[in-house]
Amino acid sequence: MSTAILTVDLNALVANWQVLAAMSRAETAAVVKADAYGLGAARVGRALARAGARTFFVAVAEEGASLRQALGPGPVIYVLSGHMAGDADMLSDMDLCPVLNSLDQMIRHLEALPGHPFALQLDTGMNRLGMEESEWSAVRDIAVAQGPQLIMSHLAASEIPGDEANRSQLALFREMTAGLDCPLSLANTGGVLLNRAYHFDVTRPGIGLYGGRPFADARPVATLDIPVIQCRDVAPGEAVGYNGTWIAKRPSRIATIGAGYADGIFRALSPRGAVWADDMRCPLAGRVSMDLIGVDVTDLPHDPKTLSLMGPDQGIDDVADAAGTIGYEILTALGARYTRRYTGG
Ligand SMILES: *Cc1c(COP(=O)(O)O)cnc(C)c1O
């Protein structure tokens, strides 16, 4: 084994989807943008479709086209960036449903693909995508007359249950959709966990499927095992890695493993990060390099063959905490060089 191995547990993925689905009466979709948060949209999508998922969300039309090829006809695929210039053929050929974010997109869609399904996004306070109240009140009647397949909005702070933004977004979403006879959607993973008032007709979990916070009961989905290339003894006072930021305080054993920041293992992980040999924690020694990382394995009984960055003792959120970021970024940064293996499903 010369490259690190990323193992994706499709049974855990499906179990996470099922637990989130059991929390509400709404239909539970699956957000598989950014190649299913780095874990492989084709395999993830097929496993979830087999488990009963009928609706998927991607970020851009190109992602939707590859997902359609993986899933075949049937499942609904929403494109969150909406109908962008030049997308008409792909949306039509691959049977993708754009989530229209503005009046401009609505005009473009109705002109280019009259009669082709679409959804609408409303902005309820995040100020990122979607029509604001004023725009919406001007076009609402015309838009609704065209029969949108879904009307949705997105929560900005759903992972923090007490955040006032949740209640104000919910209230505004209700107000903007009052009296409409159309399926509605507001909740991402955090929204599913808030309470049923946020669920409406379709929920849109992403990170929870992949084992991340705020879904505390999620089963871990990703495991990352990195091969050890070389081990060496280092005397007290000797330095390891670029700029000698780690200096041995005792006679030490250093393992050099074959992955680095080019694989999405952030340099910021250096001072606090660790990898694991079975249930033994081994601190990183020195800076993360492009393709290599030094690890202090002095306390192990023997030289390891591989060390795990993600596994049973250290999940994506632990890695994120050590790097000062969020699990989403850890997953979506996962390197293209890894050998990806899929179990279960
Ligand atoms: C990414 C995304 C989601 C999924 O969010 P998670 O926090 O990963 O569950 C849902 N809806 C929209 C609009 C998104 O962009």
XYZ file of C-alpha atoms and ligand atoms in Angstrom:
360
model
C 0.000 0.000 0.000
C 1.624 3.249 -1.083
C -1.241 5.707 -0.744
C -3.478 6.314 2.207
C -6.776 4.438 2.216
C -10.044 6.232 2.726
C -12.712 3.732 3.695
C -16.345 4.783 3.422
C -18.798 2.706 5.463
C -21.964 2.762 3.370
C -23.908 0.866 6.053
C -23.140 3.633 8.550
C -24.142 6.231 5.946
C -27.473 4.521 5.309
C -28.061 4.086 9.058
C -27.492 7.817 9.595
C -29.964 8.658 6.837
C -32.518 6.274 8.337
C -32.188 7.750 11.839
C -32.637 11.283 10.489
C -35.569 10.084 8.373
C -37.232 8.518 11.418
C -37.180 11.876 13.217
C -39.822 13.441 11.003
C -42.870 12.818 8.897
C -41.276 14.822 6.084
C -39.588 13.179 3.146
C -35.859 12.953 3.876
C -33.685 13.937 0.939
C -29.890 13.709 0.785
C -27.459 16.536 0.103
C -24.598 15.112 -1.974
C -22.949 18.303 -3.238
C -19.152 18.530 -3.441
C -18.918 14.827 -4.343
C -20.982 13.877 -1.288
C -18.769 15.968 0.997
C -15.696 14.303 -0.467
C -16.857 10.707 0.028
C -17.969 9.970 -3.549
C -21.392 11.077 -4.816
C -21.936 8.093 -7.121
C -21.442 5.416 -4.446
C -23.101 7.460 -1.706
C -26.029 8.344 -3.977
C -26.592 4.749 -5.079
C -26.456 3.435 -1.507
C -28.989 6.015 -0.321
C -31.245 5.458 -3.333
C -31.268 1.716 -2.575
C -32.217 2.575 1.003
C -35.173 4.592 -0.257
C -33.945 8.164 -0.804
C -35.850 9.690 -3.722
C -34.562 13.259 -3.675
C -31.007 14.584 -3.912
C -29.433 18.026 -3.802
C -26.213 19.054 -5.560
C -24.541 22.467 -5.861
C -24.068 22.809 -9.628
C -25.507 21.304 -12.809
C -22.294 19.379 -13.607
C -22.562 17.539 -10.282
C -26.186 16.802 -11.094
C -25.250 15.361 -14.483
C -22.748 12.890 -12.966
C -25.199 11.970 -10.241
C -27.908 11.299 -12.822
C -25.518 8.963 -14.636
C -24.880 7.121 -11.367
C -28.532 6.910 -10.312
C -30.334 6.520 -13.608
C -33.830 7.884 -14.174
C -36.251 8.332 -11.282
C -34.788 10.234 -8.347
C -35.318 14.002 -8.276
C -32.038 15.924 -8.437
C -32.151 19.579 -7.356
C -29.384 21.978 -8.370
C -28.876 24.577 -5.625
C -27.092 27.166 -7.767
C -30.225 27.308 -9.893
C -30.346 27.937 -13.609
C -27.013 29.491 -14.625
C -26.268 30.836 -18.094
C -25.448 27.945 -20.436
C -27.035 25.262 -18.215
C -30.262 24.738 -20.159
C -29.165 21.730 -22.233
C -27.653 19.939 -19.262
C -30.670 20.599 -17.038
C -32.938 19.303 -19.746
C -30.865 16.338 -21.007
C -30.034 15.071 -17.513
C -33.464 15.816 -16.046
C -32.217 18.150 -13.309
C -34.407 20.525 -11.349
C -32.842 23.954 -10.765
C -33.567 25.808 -7.539
C -34.171 29.295 -8.948
C -32.625 31.945 -6.725
C -33.652 35.223 -8.330
C -36.037 36.831 -10.765
C -33.221 36.781 -13.358
C -32.882 33.032 -13.004
C -36.638 32.605 -13.197
C -36.834 34.547 -16.453
C -33.874 32.621 -17.889
C -35.477 29.321 -16.933
C -38.960 30.073 -18.216
C -37.530 31.361 -21.505
C -35.045 28.539 -22.088
C -36.993 25.585 -20.724
C -40.710 26.369 -20.523
C -42.529 23.549 -18.754
C -39.315 22.092 -17.273
C -39.593 21.506 -13.498
C -38.021 24.016 -11.117
C -37.869 24.864 -7.432
C -37.554 28.266 -5.762
C -35.282 29.503 -3.024
C -36.310 32.275 -0.648
C -33.879 34.248 1.454
C -35.050 34.336 5.058
C -32.041 36.066 6.548
C -28.846 34.370 5.438
C -28.342 36.836 2.569
C -26.615 34.270 0.416
C -29.025 32.835 -2.151
C -32.710 33.216 -2.836
C -35.331 35.880 -3.361
C -35.801 38.453 -0.665
C -39.189 39.519 0.630
C -39.556 42.507 -1.720
C -38.584 40.565 -4.856
C -40.729 37.660 -3.767
C -43.849 39.704 -3.184
C -43.491 41.123 -6.696
C -43.135 37.754 -8.458
C -44.867 35.375 -6.052
C -48.125 35.012 -7.969
C -46.454 34.536 -11.349
C -43.891 32.121 -9.874
C -46.491 30.030 -8.089
C -48.676 29.899 -11.191
C -45.804 28.107 -12.951
C -46.040 25.277 -10.421
C -42.721 25.096 -8.551
C -41.873 21.583 -7.407
C -40.489 22.845 -4.084
C -40.038 26.138 -2.270
C -37.100 26.213 0.109
C -34.926 28.380 2.294
C -31.722 27.696 4.246
C -30.896 28.160 7.937
C -27.770 30.088 8.871
C -27.263 28.809 12.436
C -29.263 25.605 12.812
C -26.435 23.822 14.645
C -26.994 26.200 17.580
C -30.467 25.365 18.934
C -30.743 28.529 21.022
C -29.779 30.895 18.220
C -32.464 33.515 17.702
C -31.841 33.415 13.933
C -33.557 30.017 13.751
C -36.861 31.298 15.073
C -36.823 34.442 12.994
C -35.989 32.512 9.805
C -38.764 30.025 10.558
C -41.263 32.841 11.112
C -40.275 34.616 7.899
C -40.355 31.378 5.877
C -43.873 30.716 7.143
C -44.943 34.249 6.322
C -43.452 34.161 2.804
C -45.089 30.822 1.996
C -48.423 31.377 3.750
C -51.381 29.992 1.851
C -49.292 28.296 -0.831
C -50.137 24.785 -1.909
C -46.602 23.679 -2.684
C -44.082 21.387 -0.935
C -41.770 23.330 1.395
C -38.269 22.691 2.713
C -36.180 24.506 5.326
C -34.129 22.045 7.379
C -30.534 20.941 6.870
C -29.097 18.463 9.416
C -29.234 21.033 12.214
C -32.803 21.928 11.273
C -33.889 18.278 11.452
C -32.480 18.122 14.980
C -34.115 21.404 16.122
C -37.738 20.239 16.130
C -40.617 19.269 13.893
C -41.677 22.843 13.202
C -38.635 23.106 10.946
C -39.267 19.936 8.935
C -42.084 20.951 6.539
C -42.350 18.531 3.563
C -38.742 17.740 2.633
C -35.660 17.799 4.878
C -32.164 18.246 3.431
C -29.517 16.664 5.657
C -25.920 16.647 4.468
C -23.248 16.535 7.179
C -25.295 14.261 9.447
C -25.317 11.545 6.784
C -21.527 11.641 6.750
C -21.190 11.332 10.521
C -20.593 14.968 11.492
C -21.804 17.449 14.107
C -24.381 18.554 15.012
C -25.740 14.984 14.638
C -24.179 13.732 17.852
C -25.542 10.179 17.494
C -24.235 9.765 13.955
C -22.203 6.706 13.123
C -18.771 7.577 11.745
C -18.622 6.991 8.008
C -15.047 7.836 6.999
C -11.851 6.085 8.094
C -8.429 7.216 6.911
C -5.383 4.951 7.249
C -2.007 6.364 6.236
C 0.992 4.126 5.506
C 4.225 4.502 7.472
C 7.110 5.037 5.044
C 10.032 5.081 7.472
C 10.802 5.052 11.204
C 13.896 6.550 12.862
C 15.397 7.226 16.266
C 15.805 10.868 17.236
C 18.032 11.969 20.131
C 16.991 14.597 22.689
C 17.502 18.070 21.227
C 17.118 16.954 17.594
C 14.413 18.631 15.494
C 11.832 17.091 13.146
C 10.362 18.578 9.978
C 10.424 21.994 8.305
C 11.822 24.789 10.458
C 12.442 22.411 13.333
C 9.267 23.290 15.191
C 9.301 19.978 17.107
C 12.313 19.144 19.237
C 12.778 15.784 20.968
C 12.687 16.059 24.746
C 13.621 12.402 25.207
C 15.069 9.636 23.050
C 12.234 9.371 20.519
C 10.985 7.185 17.732
C 9.563 9.099 14.749
C 7.388 7.549 12.040
C 7.051 9.411 8.744
C 3.648 8.794 7.134
C 2.668 9.221 3.508
C 0.064 11.982 3.330
C 0.149 15.721 3.842
C -1.472 19.024 3.122
C -1.715 18.169 -0.588
C -4.177 15.511 0.591
C -6.217 18.015 2.563
C -4.557 17.368 5.920
C -4.312 20.951 7.063
C -0.981 22.411 8.139
C -2.892 24.000 11.016
C -3.178 20.508 12.502
C 0.533 20.450 13.365
C 0.773 21.618 16.945
C -2.290 19.874 18.374
C -3.040 17.029 15.999
C -2.537 13.324 16.430
C -3.011 10.044 14.614
C -3.862 6.698 16.161
C -2.291 3.256 16.223
C -5.243 1.097 17.250
C -6.241 2.703 20.539
C -2.956 4.542 21.163
C -2.774 8.272 20.456
C 0.414 9.370 18.675
C 1.025 13.141 18.503
C 2.201 14.730 15.274
C 5.862 15.724 15.412
C 6.667 18.898 13.488
C 4.921 20.554 10.591
C 2.599 18.789 8.170
C 4.466 18.766 4.829
C 2.954 18.446 1.376
C 3.090 14.630 1.227
C 4.524 13.620 4.602
C 3.885 13.998 8.313
C 6.163 13.112 11.227
C 4.556 11.257 14.110
C 5.899 10.586 17.606
C 5.496 6.822 18.037
C 7.923 6.528 20.971
C 5.266 5.063 23.263
C 4.205 2.301 20.890
C 5.513 -1.207 21.620
C 6.620 -1.612 17.979
C 6.807 0.353 14.734
C 3.348 0.653 13.143
C 2.635 -0.175 9.487
C -0.176 2.361 9.231
C -1.561 5.171 11.386
C -5.139 6.455 11.310
C -6.101 10.101 11.050
C -9.777 9.175 11.189
C -11.089 6.085 12.869
C -12.954 4.835 15.919
C -10.980 6.977 18.377
C -10.811 10.167 16.337
C -13.696 11.335 14.176
C -13.941 14.136 11.648
C -14.975 16.638 14.303
C -11.988 15.766 16.511
C -9.701 16.415 13.555
C -11.608 19.621 12.819
C -11.237 20.828 16.413
C -7.490 20.196 16.354
C -7.178 22.113 13.069
C -9.472 24.961 14.133
C -12.131 24.268 11.528
C -15.353 22.298 10.985
C -15.990 18.699 9.957
C -17.426 19.879 6.642
C -14.061 21.306 5.647
C -12.144 18.224 6.790
C -14.366 15.989 4.628
C -14.531 18.147 1.524
C -10.743 18.598 1.587
C -10.113 14.814 1.516
C -7.444 14.186 -1.059
C -7.825 12.933 -4.597
C -4.767 10.674 -4.094
C -6.392 8.455 -1.504
C -7.452 4.987 -2.517
C -11.182 5.000 -1.818
C -12.736 1.786 -0.533
C -16.386 1.199 0.103
C -17.804 -1.279 2.591
C -21.429 -2.339 3.053
C -24.279 -0.653 1.210
C -25.237 22.156 2.161
C -26.690 22.421 2.269
C -27.517 21.595 3.040
C -26.995 20.504 3.926
O -26.514 21.102 5.105
P -25.897 20.245 6.301
O -25.613 21.269 7.340
O -24.672 19.611 5.752
O -26.915 19.250 6.706
C -28.892 21.822 2.995
N -29.395 22.823 2.251
C -28.636 23.667 1.523
C -29.264 24.758 0.758
C -27.248 23.503 1.522
O -26.487 24.343 0.820
